[in-house]
Coordinates of C-alpha atoms in Angstrom, one line a residue:
Chain S
M1 CA -88.4 -99.6 -16.0
R2 CA -90.6 -98.5 -13.2
K3 CA -87.5 -97.6 -11.5
I4 CA -86.2 -95.8 -14.6
L5 CA -89.6 -94.7 -14.3
L6 CA -90.1 -93.8 -11.2
G7 CA -86.5 -91.8 -11.6
L8 CA -87.8 -89.5 -14.6
A9 CA -90.3 -88.5 -12.8
A10 CA -88.5 -88.3 -8.8
V11 CA -86.7 -85.9 -11.3
A12 CA -89.0 -84.2 -13.6
L13 CA -91.1 -83.4 -9.5
A14 CA -88.0 -81.6 -8.3
A15 CA -87.7 -79.5 -11.9
T16 CA -91.3 -78.7 -11.1
M17 CA -90.5 -78.1 -7.6
G18 CA -87.6 -75.8 -9.0
T19 CA -88.9 -73.4 -11.2
A20 CA -92.4 -72.8 -8.8
L21 CA -89.1 -71.4 -6.1
A22 CA -87.6 -69.9 -8.7
Q23 CA -90.6 -68.5 -10.0
D24 CA -91.3 -66.8 -6.3
K25 CA -94.5 -69.3 -4.5
K26 CA -96.4 -67.6 -1.6
T27 CA -98.8 -68.4 0.8
I28 CA -101.6 -66.3 2.4
G29 CA -103.4 -67.6 5.5
V30 CA -106.5 -67.4 6.5
S31 CA -107.1 -67.8 10.0
I32 CA -111.1 -66.5 11.1
P33 CA -114.2 -68.3 13.4
A34 CA -115.5 -71.8 12.9
A35 CA -119.5 -71.0 11.5
D36 CA -121.1 -71.4 14.4
H37 CA -124.1 -68.1 13.7
G38 CA -125.3 -66.6 10.7
W39 CA -122.7 -63.7 10.1
T40 CA -119.3 -65.7 11.2
A41 CA -120.9 -68.3 8.3
G42 CA -120.9 -65.8 6.2
V43 CA -117.3 -64.9 7.5
V44 CA -116.6 -68.3 6.1
F45 CA -118.2 -68.4 2.8
H46 CA -117.0 -65.3 1.7
A47 CA -113.3 -66.4 2.6
E48 CA -112.8 -69.6 0.5
R49 CA -115.2 -67.7 -2.9
V50 CA -111.9 -65.6 -1.9
A51 CA -109.5 -67.8 -1.7
K52 CA -110.3 -69.6 -5.0
K53 CA -110.9 -66.5 -6.8
L54 CA -107.2 -65.0 -5.8
M55 CA -106.1 -68.2 -6.2
E56 CA -107.2 -68.0 -10.2
E57 CA -106.0 -64.7 -10.5
Y58 CA -102.4 -65.0 -8.8
P59 CA -101.4 -68.5 -9.8
N60 CA -98.1 -68.2 -7.9
L61 CA -100.2 -68.2 -4.4
N62 CA -102.2 -70.5 -2.7
V63 CA -104.8 -69.2 0.2
V64 CA -105.0 -71.1 3.1
V65 CA -108.5 -70.8 4.8
K66 CA -108.6 -72.5 8.2
T67 CA -111.8 -71.4 10.9
S68 CA -111.4 -73.1 15.6
P69 CA -114.5 -72.5 16.9
D70 CA -112.2 -71.0 20.3
P71 CA -109.5 -68.4 21.0
A72 CA -107.1 -71.1 22.1
S73 CA -107.4 -73.0 19.4
Q74 CA -107.0 -70.5 17.0
A75 CA -104.1 -69.1 18.4
N76 CA -102.5 -73.7 18.0
A77 CA -104.5 -72.7 14.2
V78 CA -102.4 -69.4 13.9
Q79 CA -98.8 -71.8 14.8
D80 CA -99.2 -74.8 12.6
L81 CA -100.3 -72.5 9.5
E82 CA -97.1 -70.5 10.5
T83 CA -95.2 -73.5 10.6
Q84 CA -96.3 -74.8 7.3
G85 CA -94.8 -71.6 5.6
I86 CA -97.3 -68.6 4.9
D87 CA -95.7 -64.7 3.3
A88 CA -98.8 -63.0 5.2
L89 CA -101.5 -63.6 7.9
V90 CA -105.5 -63.5 7.4
I91 CA -106.9 -63.2 10.6
L92 CA -111.0 -62.2 12.3
P93 CA -110.3 -63.1 16.1
T94 CA -113.4 -65.1 17.6
D95 CA -111.7 -62.5 20.6
P96 CA -108.8 -60.2 19.8
D97 CA -107.7 -59.7 23.2
P98 CA -106.3 -63.4 24.5
L99 CA -105.0 -63.0 20.4
V100 CA -102.0 -60.4 20.4
S101 CA -99.2 -63.2 21.4
A102 CA -99.8 -65.7 18.8
I103 CA -101.2 -62.8 16.9
K104 CA -97.5 -60.3 17.4
E105 CA -95.4 -63.8 16.9
I106 CA -95.6 -64.1 13.4
K107 CA -95.3 -60.1 13.1
A108 CA -92.5 -60.5 14.7
K109 CA -90.9 -63.3 12.4
G110 CA -91.2 -60.3 9.6
K111 CA -94.9 -61.8 7.8
F112 CA -97.2 -59.4 6.9
V113 CA -100.4 -59.6 8.6
A114 CA -103.9 -58.0 8.6
L115 CA -106.9 -57.9 11.3
V116 CA -109.4 -58.0 10.8
D117 CA -113.0 -56.5 12.2
R118 CA -112.0 -58.0 16.2
A119 CA -109.5 -55.5 17.3
P120 CA -107.6 -56.0 20.2
S121 CA -106.9 -53.0 22.7
S122 CA -104.2 -51.4 21.6
N123 CA -105.4 -52.0 17.4
D124 CA -101.7 -50.0 16.4
D125 CA -99.0 -51.6 14.7
S126 CA -96.4 -53.5 16.7
V127 CA -99.8 -56.1 16.2
R128 CA -101.2 -55.2 12.9
D129 CA -100.4 -54.2 9.2
L130 CA -103.0 -53.6 8.3
Y131 CA -107.1 -53.7 9.4
V132 CA -110.3 -53.8 8.0
A133 CA -113.4 -53.6 9.7
G134 CA -116.9 -52.7 9.2
N135 CA -118.3 -49.3 11.3
N136 CA -120.2 -50.6 14.3
P137 CA -121.4 -46.9 14.9
A138 CA -122.9 -45.8 11.8
L139 CA -124.3 -49.1 11.8
G140 CA -126.8 -47.4 13.9
E141 CA -126.5 -43.6 12.7
V142 CA -127.5 -44.8 8.9
A143 CA -130.6 -46.7 9.7
G144 CA -131.5 -43.2 12.7
K145 CA -131.5 -41.1 9.5
Y146 CA -133.3 -43.5 6.5
I147 CA -136.0 -43.3 10.3
A148 CA -135.7 -39.9 10.8
A149 CA -135.9 -38.2 7.0
T150 CA -138.2 -41.5 6.4
T151 CA -140.7 -41.2 9.3
P152 CA -139.5 -38.0 10.5
N153 CA -142.3 -38.0 14.1
A154 CA -142.5 -42.2 14.8
E155 CA -142.4 -43.6 17.7
V156 CA -139.5 -46.7 17.3
V157 CA -139.4 -49.7 19.2
I158 CA -135.7 -51.1 19.7
V159 CA -134.3 -55.4 19.4
R160 CA -130.6 -55.0 20.1
G161 CA -128.7 -57.5 20.7
M162 CA -126.2 -58.4 23.3
P163 CA -125.1 -57.1 26.1
I164 CA -121.1 -56.8 24.7
P165 CA -118.8 -52.9 23.9
I166 CA -121.2 -53.1 19.8
D167 CA -124.2 -52.9 20.5
Q168 CA -123.8 -50.2 22.7
Q169 CA -121.5 -48.5 19.8
R170 CA -124.7 -48.8 17.6
Q171 CA -127.6 -47.9 19.9
D172 CA -125.4 -44.5 20.5
G173 CA -125.3 -44.1 16.5
F174 CA -129.0 -44.7 15.8
D175 CA -128.6 -41.8 19.1
K176 CA -126.6 -40.2 17.0
G177 CA -128.7 -40.8 14.0
I178 CA -132.1 -39.9 15.1
A179 CA -131.2 -36.2 17.1
G180 CA -132.6 -33.4 16.2
S181 CA -135.5 -34.8 14.6
G182 CA -139.1 -36.1 16.1
V183 CA -138.0 -39.9 16.0
K184 CA -139.6 -41.0 19.7
I185 CA -138.0 -44.1 20.7
L186 CA -140.6 -45.9 23.3
D187 CA -138.6 -48.9 24.4
R188 CA -135.4 -51.2 24.0
Q189 CA -135.3 -54.2 24.8
F190 CA -132.5 -57.3 24.7
G191 CA -133.3 -60.3 21.8
N192 CA -130.6 -61.3 21.7
W193 CA -129.0 -61.5 18.5
N194 CA -131.6 -64.5 18.3
R195 CA -134.7 -65.3 16.4
D196 CA -136.7 -67.1 18.6
D197 CA -136.1 -64.5 21.2
A198 CA -136.8 -62.1 19.4
F199 CA -140.2 -63.5 18.0
K200 CA -141.3 -63.0 21.6
V201 CA -140.1 -59.9 22.2
M202 CA -141.4 -58.2 18.9
Q203 CA -144.9 -60.4 20.4
D204 CA -144.6 -58.4 24.1
Y205 CA -144.0 -55.3 23.0
L206 CA -147.0 -55.5 20.6
T207 CA -149.3 -56.2 23.7
K208 CA -147.5 -53.2 25.6
Y209 CA -148.1 -50.6 22.3
P210 CA -151.6 -50.2 21.3
K211 CA -150.0 -47.5 18.1
I212 CA -145.7 -48.7 17.0
D213 CA -144.1 -46.6 13.6
V214 CA -141.4 -48.7 12.4
V215 CA -138.4 -51.4 14.2
W216 CA -135.1 -50.9 14.5
A217 CA -133.5 -54.5 15.6
Q218 CA -129.7 -54.3 13.6
D219 CA -129.8 -57.9 13.0
D220 CA -131.3 -59.2 9.7
D221 CA -131.8 -62.6 11.9
M222 CA -133.9 -61.4 14.0
V223 CA -135.9 -59.2 11.2
V224 CA -137.2 -62.7 10.5
G225 CA -138.9 -63.4 14.5
I226 CA -140.1 -60.1 14.3
L227 CA -142.0 -59.7 11.5
E228 CA -143.5 -63.3 11.7
A229 CA -144.9 -61.9 15.3
I230 CA -146.2 -58.1 12.9
E231 CA -147.6 -60.8 11.0
Q232 CA -149.2 -62.9 13.5
A233 CA -150.5 -59.9 15.4
K234 CA -152.6 -58.8 12.4
R235 CA -151.9 -54.9 12.8
T236 CA -151.2 -52.3 10.5
D237 CA -149.5 -50.1 12.4
I238 CA -146.7 -50.6 11.4
Q239 CA -145.0 -49.4 7.9
Y240 CA -141.8 -50.4 8.7
V241 CA -138.7 -52.7 10.8
V242 CA -135.1 -52.0 9.6
G243 CA -132.0 -54.4 10.3
G244 CA -128.7 -54.7 9.8
A245 CA -125.3 -57.0 8.3
G246 CA -127.3 -58.0 4.8
S247 CA -128.4 -61.5 4.9
K248 CA -129.4 -63.3 1.3
D249 CA -132.8 -63.3 2.8
M250 CA -133.4 -59.2 3.8
I251 CA -132.1 -58.5 0.9
K252 CA -133.8 -60.3 -1.2
K253 CA -137.5 -59.2 0.2
V254 CA -135.2 -55.5 -0.9
M255 CA -134.6 -56.6 -3.6
D256 CA -138.6 -57.3 -4.3
G257 CA -139.5 -53.6 -2.7
D258 CA -141.3 -55.7 0.2
K259 CA -143.0 -52.9 2.1
M260 CA -141.7 -54.3 5.1
V261 CA -138.7 -54.5 4.4
P262 CA -137.2 -51.7 2.4
V263 CA -133.8 -50.5 3.7
D264 CA -131.0 -52.8 5.2
V265 CA -127.9 -51.5 6.3
L266 CA -124.8 -53.1 5.5
Y267 CA -122.3 -55.0 7.8
P268 CA -121.3 -57.8 5.8
P269 CA -119.3 -60.3 6.3
A270 CA -117.4 -60.0 3.1
M271 CA -114.8 -57.9 4.6
V272 CA -112.9 -60.7 5.5
G273 CA -112.5 -60.8 1.1
T274 CA -111.1 -57.4 1.0
A275 CA -108.9 -57.5 3.8
M276 CA -107.1 -60.8 1.9
E277 CA -107.1 -58.8 -1.4
L278 CA -105.7 -56.1 -0.2
T279 CA -103.0 -58.2 1.3
A280 CA -102.4 -60.0 -1.4
A281 CA -102.2 -56.9 -3.0
Q282 CA -98.9 -56.4 -1.0
L283 CA -97.3 -59.8 -1.8
F284 CA -97.2 -59.4 -5.7
D285 CA -98.5 -55.3 -7.1
Q286 CA -95.9 -53.4 -5.3
V287 CA -99.2 -50.3 -3.7
P288 CA -99.5 -49.7 -0.8
V289 CA -101.9 -50.8 1.4
H290 CA -101.0 -50.3 5.1
G291 CA -103.1 -48.8 7.9
T292 CA -107.1 -48.6 8.0
Y293 CA -109.5 -49.4 6.6
I294 CA -113.0 -49.2 8.2
L295 CA -116.7 -49.9 5.7
D296 CA -119.0 -47.8 5.4
A297 CA -122.2 -48.7 6.7
T298 CA -123.5 -48.6 3.0
L299 CA -127.3 -48.5 2.8
V300 CA -129.1 -50.8 1.0
T301 CA -132.1 -49.7 -1.3
K302 CA -133.9 -51.5 -4.5
D303 CA -131.8 -49.1 -6.1
N304 CA -128.2 -51.1 -5.2
A305 CA -129.3 -54.4 -3.5
A306 CA -127.9 -56.9 -7.1
N307 CA -124.6 -56.1 -5.3
Y308 CA -124.3 -57.8 -1.6
H309 CA -127.2 -60.8 -3.0
F310 CA -125.6 -64.2 -2.5
P311 CA -126.9 -66.1 -2.9
D312 CA -124.9 -69.1 -2.6
S313 CA -123.8 -68.4 1.4
P314 CA -125.1 -69.9 4.2
F315 CA -125.4 -66.5 5.0
Chain M
M1 CA -152.9 -105.5 42.0
T2 CA -152.8 -106.9 45.3
D3 CA -149.5 -104.9 46.6
T4 CA -152.3 -101.7 46.5
T5 CA -155.0 -102.7 49.0
T6 CA -151.8 -103.5 52.3
T7 CA -150.2 -99.7 50.8
T8 CA -153.8 -97.5 51.1
P9 CA -153.8 -96.4 54.1
Q10 CA -149.7 -95.3 53.3
R11 CA -151.1 -93.9 50.4
R12 CA -153.7 -91.9 52.5
N13 CA -151.4 -89.9 54.8
L14 CA -149.1 -89.8 51.6
W15 CA -152.4 -87.7 49.6
R16 CA -152.5 -84.3 52.6
D17 CA -149.1 -83.3 52.1
V18 CA -149.1 -84.5 47.8
D19 CA -152.2 -83.0 47.0
L20 CA -150.1 -79.2 48.8
R21 CA -147.0 -79.7 47.2
A22 CA -148.8 -80.3 43.9
V23 CA -151.0 -77.1 44.4
A24 CA -148.0 -75.5 45.3
P25 CA -146.9 -74.6 41.4
F26 CA -149.7 -72.9 40.6
I27 CA -150.6 -71.3 43.7
A28 CA -147.8 -68.7 42.0
L29 CA -148.2 -68.7 39.4
A30 CA -151.2 -67.0 40.1
L31 CA -149.1 -65.0 42.4
L32 CA -147.2 -64.5 39.0
L33 CA -150.6 -63.3 37.6
V34 CA -151.7 -61.0 40.5
L35 CA -148.4 -59.3 39.4
G36 CA -148.3 -59.1 35.8
S37 CA -151.5 -57.1 36.5
F38 CA -149.7 -54.2 38.0
A39 CA -147.1 -54.2 35.1
H40 CA -149.5 -53.7 32.5
D41 CA -152.7 -53.2 32.0
N42 CA -152.9 -55.8 28.5
F43 CA -150.9 -58.4 31.0
L44 CA -154.2 -59.9 32.0
T45 CA -156.5 -59.9 27.8
A46 CA -156.6 -63.1 26.2
N47 CA -154.5 -62.5 23.7
N48 CA -151.4 -61.8 25.8
L49 CA -152.2 -64.6 27.9
L50 CA -152.9 -67.2 24.4
N51 CA -149.6 -66.0 23.5
V52 CA -147.8 -66.6 26.5
M53 CA -148.7 -70.7 27.0
T54 CA -148.4 -71.0 22.8
R55 CA -144.8 -70.1 23.0
S56 CA -144.3 -71.6 26.2
A57 CA -145.8 -75.0 24.4
Y58 CA -141.8 -76.1 23.4
I59 CA -140.5 -76.0 26.6
A60 CA -143.5 -77.7 27.9
I61 CA -143.2 -80.3 25.8
I62 CA -139.9 -80.7 26.3
A63 CA -140.1 -80.5 30.1
I64 CA -143.3 -82.9 30.9
G65 CA -140.2 -85.1 29.2
A66 CA -137.8 -85.3 30.6
T67 CA -140.7 -84.9 34.2
F68 CA -139.7 -88.7 33.1
V69 CA -136.0 -88.6 33.2
I70 CA -135.8 -86.6 36.3
T71 CA -137.7 -88.3 38.2
A72 CA -136.7 -91.7 36.8
G73 CA -133.3 -89.9 38.7
G74 CA -131.4 -89.1 35.6
L75 CA -131.1 -85.7 33.0
D76 CA -130.6 -85.2 29.4
L77 CA -129.0 -82.0 28.5
S78 CA -129.1 -82.7 24.8
V79 CA -132.6 -81.8 24.7
G80 CA -132.4 -78.4 23.1
A81 CA -129.5 -79.1 20.3
M82 CA -131.9 -82.3 19.8
T83 CA -134.3 -80.0 19.1
A84 CA -132.7 -77.7 16.2
F85 CA -131.3 -81.4 15.1
I86 CA -134.6 -83.0 14.4
A87 CA -136.1 -79.7 12.8
S88 CA -133.0 -78.8 10.7
L89 CA -133.6 -82.9 9.3
A90 CA -136.9 -82.3 8.8
I91 CA -137.1 -79.0 7.6
M92 CA -134.9 -80.7 4.7
F93 CA -136.8 -83.1 4.2
M94 CA -139.5 -81.1 3.3
N95 CA -137.3 -79.1 1.6
S96 CA -135.9 -81.8 -1.6
D97 CA -138.9 -82.9 -4.0
G98 CA -139.3 -86.4 -2.7
I99 CA -143.4 -86.1 -2.9
A100 CA -144.8 -83.9 -4.4
N101 CA -148.4 -83.0 -2.1
P102 CA -147.4 -80.4 0.1
L103 CA -150.1 -82.4 2.8
T104 CA -148.7 -85.9 2.6
M105 CA -144.9 -84.2 2.6
V106 CA -145.7 -82.8 6.1
L107 CA -147.8 -85.9 7.4
A108 CA -144.0 -87.7 6.2
A109 CA -142.6 -84.9 8.1
T110 CA -144.6 -85.4 10.8
A111 CA -143.6 -89.2 11.0
L112 CA -139.6 -89.0 10.6
M113 CA -139.2 -86.1 13.1
L114 CA -140.7 -88.8 15.6
A115 CA -138.5 -91.7 14.4
I116 CA -136.1 -89.2 14.8
G117 CA -136.4 -87.8 17.8
M118 CA -136.7 -91.5 18.4
A119 CA -133.7 -92.7 17.7
C120 CA -132.1 -89.7 19.2
G121 CA -133.5 -90.2 23.1
L122 CA -132.5 -94.3 22.9
T123 CA -129.5 -93.1 21.7
N124 CA -128.7 -91.1 25.2
G125 CA -130.8 -93.6 27.2
L126 CA -128.0 -96.5 25.5
V127 CA -125.4 -94.6 26.0
I128 CA -126.4 -94.7 29.6
T129 CA -127.5 -97.6 30.6
L130 CA -125.5 -100.1 28.4
G131 CA -121.4 -96.9 28.9
K132 CA -122.6 -97.2 31.7
I133 CA -122.1 -93.3 31.8
E134 CA -123.2 -90.7 34.3
P135 CA -126.3 -88.8 32.3
F136 CA -124.6 -85.3 33.2
I137 CA -121.3 -86.3 31.0
A138 CA -123.3 -88.7 28.6
T139 CA -125.5 -86.4 27.3
L140 CA -123.7 -83.4 27.8
G141 CA -121.7 -85.4 25.2
M142 CA -124.4 -85.5 23.0
M143 CA -125.5 -82.3 23.3
G144 CA -122.2 -81.4 21.5
I145 CA -123.0 -84.5 19.0
Y146 CA -126.4 -82.6 18.1
R147 CA -125.1 -79.5 18.1
G148 CA -122.2 -80.1 16.2
L149 CA -124.7 -82.1 13.2
T150 CA -126.6 -78.9 13.3
T151 CA -123.9 -76.6 12.8
W152 CA -122.6 -78.8 10.1
L153 CA -125.5 -79.5 8.0
S154 CA -126.6 -75.6 8.7
Q155 CA -123.2 -74.9 7.1
G156 CA -123.8 -72.2 10.7
G157 CA -126.5 -70.1 8.2
A158 CA -129.9 -70.5 8.9
I159 CA -132.1 -73.5 7.1
T160 CA -135.0 -71.9 5.9
L161 CA -138.4 -74.1 4.5
R162 CA -138.6 -73.0 1.0
N163 CA -142.4 -74.2 -0.8
P164 CA -144.4 -71.9 0.2
D165 CA -147.3 -75.2 -0.9
V166 CA -146.2 -76.7 2.8
Q167 CA -145.2 -73.3 4.4
A168 CA -149.3 -72.8 4.3
I169 CA -151.1 -76.8 5.2
Y170 CA -148.0 -76.0 8.1
R171 CA -148.1 -72.4 9.6
P172 CA -151.4 -73.1 11.2
V173 CA -150.5 -75.8 13.5
Y174 CA -148.4 -72.9 15.2
F175 CA -151.4 -69.8 14.5
G176 CA -154.0 -71.6 13.8
N177 CA -156.8 -73.0 16.6
L178 CA -159.7 -74.6 17.8
F179 CA -162.5 -73.0 19.7
G180 CA -159.8 -69.6 20.2
I181 CA -157.8 -72.2 21.2
P182 CA -154.3 -72.4 19.8
Y183 CA -152.8 -75.8 19.0
P184 CA -149.7 -75.3 20.7
V185 CA -151.7 -75.1 23.6
L186 CA -153.8 -77.3 23.5
A187 CA -150.8 -80.3 22.7
I188 CA -149.3 -78.9 25.6
F189 CA -152.7 -80.1 27.1
V190 CA -152.9 -83.6 25.9
T191 CA -149.1 -84.1 25.8
A192 CA -150.1 -83.3 30.1
A193 CA -152.5 -85.8 29.9
I194 CA -151.1 -88.5 27.9
A195 CA -148.2 -88.3 30.1
A196 CA -149.8 -87.9 33.4
F197 CA -151.9 -91.1 32.9
I198 CA -148.3 -93.5 32.0
L199 CA -146.6 -91.5 34.9
Y200 CA -149.1 -92.1 37.7
R201 CA -151.6 -95.0 36.7
T202 CA -149.2 -97.6 34.8
S203 CA -146.3 -99.8 35.7
F204 CA -144.1 -98.0 33.2
G205 CA -144.8 -95.0 35.2
R206 CA -144.8 -96.8 39.3
H207 CA -141.4 -98.0 37.0
V208 CA -140.1 -95.0 36.4
I209 CA -140.8 -93.4 40.5
A210 CA -139.8 -96.9 41.4
V211 CA -136.1 -96.6 40.1
G212 CA -135.4 -92.6 40.6
S213 CA -136.0 -93.1 45.0
N214 CA -134.7 -95.7 45.3
E215 CA -132.1 -98.1 42.7
D216 CA -131.5 -100.7 44.8
V217 CA -135.2 -101.5 46.2
A218 CA -136.4 -101.4 42.4
R219 CA -133.6 -104.3 41.1
Y220 CA -134.1 -106.1 44.0
S221 CA -137.8 -105.3 43.8
G222 CA -137.3 -107.6 39.8
I223 CA -137.7 -104.4 38.0
S224 CA -135.7 -104.1 34.9
V225 CA -133.3 -100.8 35.2
A226 CA -131.8 -100.0 32.4
R227 CA -134.5 -100.5 30.2
V228 CA -136.8 -98.1 32.4
R229 CA -134.0 -95.6 32.4
T230 CA -133.8 -96.2 28.5
M231 CA -137.6 -95.8 28.2
T232 CA -137.6 -92.7 29.9
Y233 CA -135.1 -91.2 27.5
L234 CA -136.7 -92.3 24.5
I235 CA -140.3 -90.5 26.1
Q236 CA -137.6 -87.7 26.9
G237 CA -137.1 -87.9 22.9
L238 CA -140.1 -88.4 21.4
C239 CA -141.8 -85.6 23.8
V240 CA -138.7 -83.4 20.6
A241 CA -140.0 -84.2 18.8
G242 CA -142.9 -83.1 19.5
A243 CA -142.0 -79.9 20.4
C244 CA -140.1 -79.6 16.8
L245 CA -143.7 -80.4 15.3
I246 CA -144.4 -77.3 16.4
Y247 CA -141.9 -75.0 16.9
I248 CA -141.1 -75.6 13.3
P249 CA -144.7 -73.2 11.5
R250 CA -143.0 -70.5 13.7
L251 CA -140.4 -69.5 11.5
S252 CA -140.3 -72.1 9.2
S253 CA -136.6 -72.6 9.4
T254 CA -133.5 -72.8 12.4
T255 CA -130.1 -72.1 12.4
A256 CA -127.1 -72.9 14.3
T257 CA -128.1 -71.7 17.5
T258 CA -132.0 -72.6 17.2
G259 CA -132.6 -73.8 21.3
T260 CA -129.8 -73.0 23.1
M261 CA -130.4 -72.8 26.9
W262 CA -133.9 -74.8 25.7
E263 CA -132.2 -77.9 28.9
L264 CA -131.8 -75.6 31.2
N265 CA -134.9 -73.7 30.7
A266 CA -137.0 -77.4 31.1
I267 CA -135.5 -78.7 34.4
T268 CA -136.2 -75.5 35.8
A269 CA -139.9 -75.6 34.7
V270 CA -139.7 -79.5 35.7
V271 CA -137.5 -78.5 39.9
V272 CA -140.4 -75.3 39.3
G273 CA -143.1 -77.9 39.2
G274 CA -142.7 -79.4 41.5
T275 CA -140.6 -82.4 40.1
A276 CA -137.4 -83.6 42.8
L277 CA -134.1 -83.1 41.2
R278 CA -132.8 -86.2 42.9
G279 CA -135.5 -88.3 41.5
G280 CA -138.3 -91.1 43.1
V281 CA -141.6 -87.5 42.4
G282 CA -142.7 -86.4 39.8
R283 CA -145.6 -83.8 38.7
V284 CA -146.0 -83.3 35.3
W285 CA -148.9 -80.7 35.5
G286 CA -146.7 -78.7 37.9
T287 CA -143.6 -79.1 34.8
V288 CA -146.6 -77.2 32.9
A289 CA -147.1 -74.9 35.3
G290 CA -143.3 -74.7 35.1
A291 CA -142.8 -73.4 32.2
F292 CA -146.2 -70.7 32.4
I293 CA -143.6 -69.5 35.2
L294 CA -140.8 -69.0 33.2
E295 CA -142.5 -68.1 30.0
I296 CA -144.9 -64.9 32.8
I297 CA -142.4 -64.1 34.2
G298 CA -139.7 -63.1 31.0
N299 CA -143.8 -61.7 29.9
I300 CA -144.5 -59.2 33.1
M301 CA -140.4 -57.9 32.5
L302 CA -141.2 -56.7 29.0
L303 CA -144.2 -55.2 29.5
T304 CA -143.5 -53.5 32.9
T305 CA -141.7 -49.6 32.1
Y306 CA -139.8 -49.9 35.9
V307 CA -137.0 -52.6 34.9
S308 CA -133.5 -51.5 33.1
E309 CA -133.2 -53.7 30.5
Y310 CA -129.9 -54.4 31.7
L311 CA -131.1 -56.0 35.6
L312 CA -133.7 -58.0 33.8
G313 CA -132.0 -61.6 33.9
A314 CA -131.4 -60.7 37.4
I315 CA -134.9 -60.0 38.5
Q316 CA -135.5 -63.1 36.9
G317 CA -133.6 -65.5 38.3
A318 CA -134.4 -64.0 42.2
I319 CA -138.5 -64.3 41.6
V320 CA -137.8 -68.2 39.8
I321 CA -136.4 -67.8 44.0
V322 CA -138.7 -66.2 45.3
A323 CA -141.3 -68.7 43.6
M324 CA -139.6 -72.1 45.0
L325 CA -139.5 -70.3 48.1
V326 CA -143.3 -70.8 48.5
Q327 CA -143.7 -73.5 47.3
R328 CA -141.5 -74.6 50.0
S329 CA -143.1 -73.2 52.6
L330 CA -146.3 -74.2 51.5
T331 CA -145.3 -77.2 51.7
R332 CA -144.3 -77.2 55.6
K333 CA -147.1 -75.0 56.6
S334 CA -148.9 -78.8 55.8

């Protein structure tokens, strides 16, 4: 009896597999950095969230999300995904250049490749079919324009991130945004995208300058430390602080109409979801998606904040 | 106690240069204060100096623990990650609704932190002594474990204290003061006083120094080397917990990157303070001066307008080395 049952089960299994194959089951592999700070934690959260949504939307779609802490293990993860059999790869590289050859290998096998956020030095269609990224210069420019428009003669202190290219792009964008206005930059120092360091830098700014109108920090994590330093010093000259990225805590403050945090500038970790949606569209919907997508650095205000608030996200 | 009398003449000879070496970090500190007064008019204000002393509290208290570890010839690289781990667990505990009264909650969290700190320190110590693994490698491994667990607890994001009543009660621990002296600064001096008493006035303290200066001799004189070593890591764990007590109320949150590089800052503070990295000599008050020196260098760099922000790291490194050279030349003169 048991044997017959087993046999029946095997036949049934073979049959379902047959139909599944007939319906052309597709798999998207998603390779992203492990959550090692707020923004990448957001990337992981949104990749998993969108994966679930896509699998509900397209019953024949399977999405595999893999996280890796460094380029070497990410290269292995990409290989493993390929071995498992994928039809498309969505990748946000921990460090793009060391991963180019691993990505090209996938592409050479005729798979669709979507690259997110971090571009290698030669970012053309030999590496990827699709490129989705945030806009670093615009992140600075939008903040600069907002400050120039709201407080045209403000004296501004800047807390920078780390001395790497994206930070410089944001600074250049900011300078472009305030060009021609009366906004004056008092100082720029590095806060290492770290709350504790930003707290120290802000404390010292408050000692150094008797009057500061606006603080631009281009990162919501650092804003946490900056607000705490201002509150401790009981200084009332600072009118507001502009951050960036779009963490849930800062978006919440914008939603609630916090006077110190009137706006935020978006550099959304959810962009990985944009790439995943486009890739699924490529596999199932026969719409043209090849190309480069640069997301706006949207200015989040009280009116549109609800669209960008993810209370369940770790970031 | 009988051997004290026999070693008195020797000790009197030693006292002279011990004194100068112990004073050297304070001279370096004084020189930095002079340098700072040129950097900005507001440098020598009570407000700025208290700010700097307050925010050096974590490194200072962790470094006081590290003074024991290093004096006994060990090393602990896990302290930064351990801070993040303990603070994260404590915040998660305070976010749970187990205890209604906010004051009881903070006290319970304090007890929890001290307990976890001792447990972490004990684990470090036992891995090194029972496992017979080099401290550098053992604590490097533990650093990975504490950091990884913190990242996992926070899912890479932030762990934030949610309950506003608990926040209101806890916040003054960092921002409050007693007769104008911030609590964290008081905490530094109280911790240092207790540590100095233990290291210089108890038999355990003398054992720590003995183990650090010559392990074999210490063993032959009947000191349980493994027990003393393990105890130093336990003290280190307690000090890390103490640092967490002050750290949490400042930003009321931890992230996966909380406390990165603190282990190196703590070790630097210990060495700048005159403790020998090879063990056998421990200077608790020097360590406190070392922690102040590190923080003041950063403060001066930010207040000055002459230095490009890209060069800060290089200048900080140079000042640490100059401070060490000043100390060396002072001790040689004696």
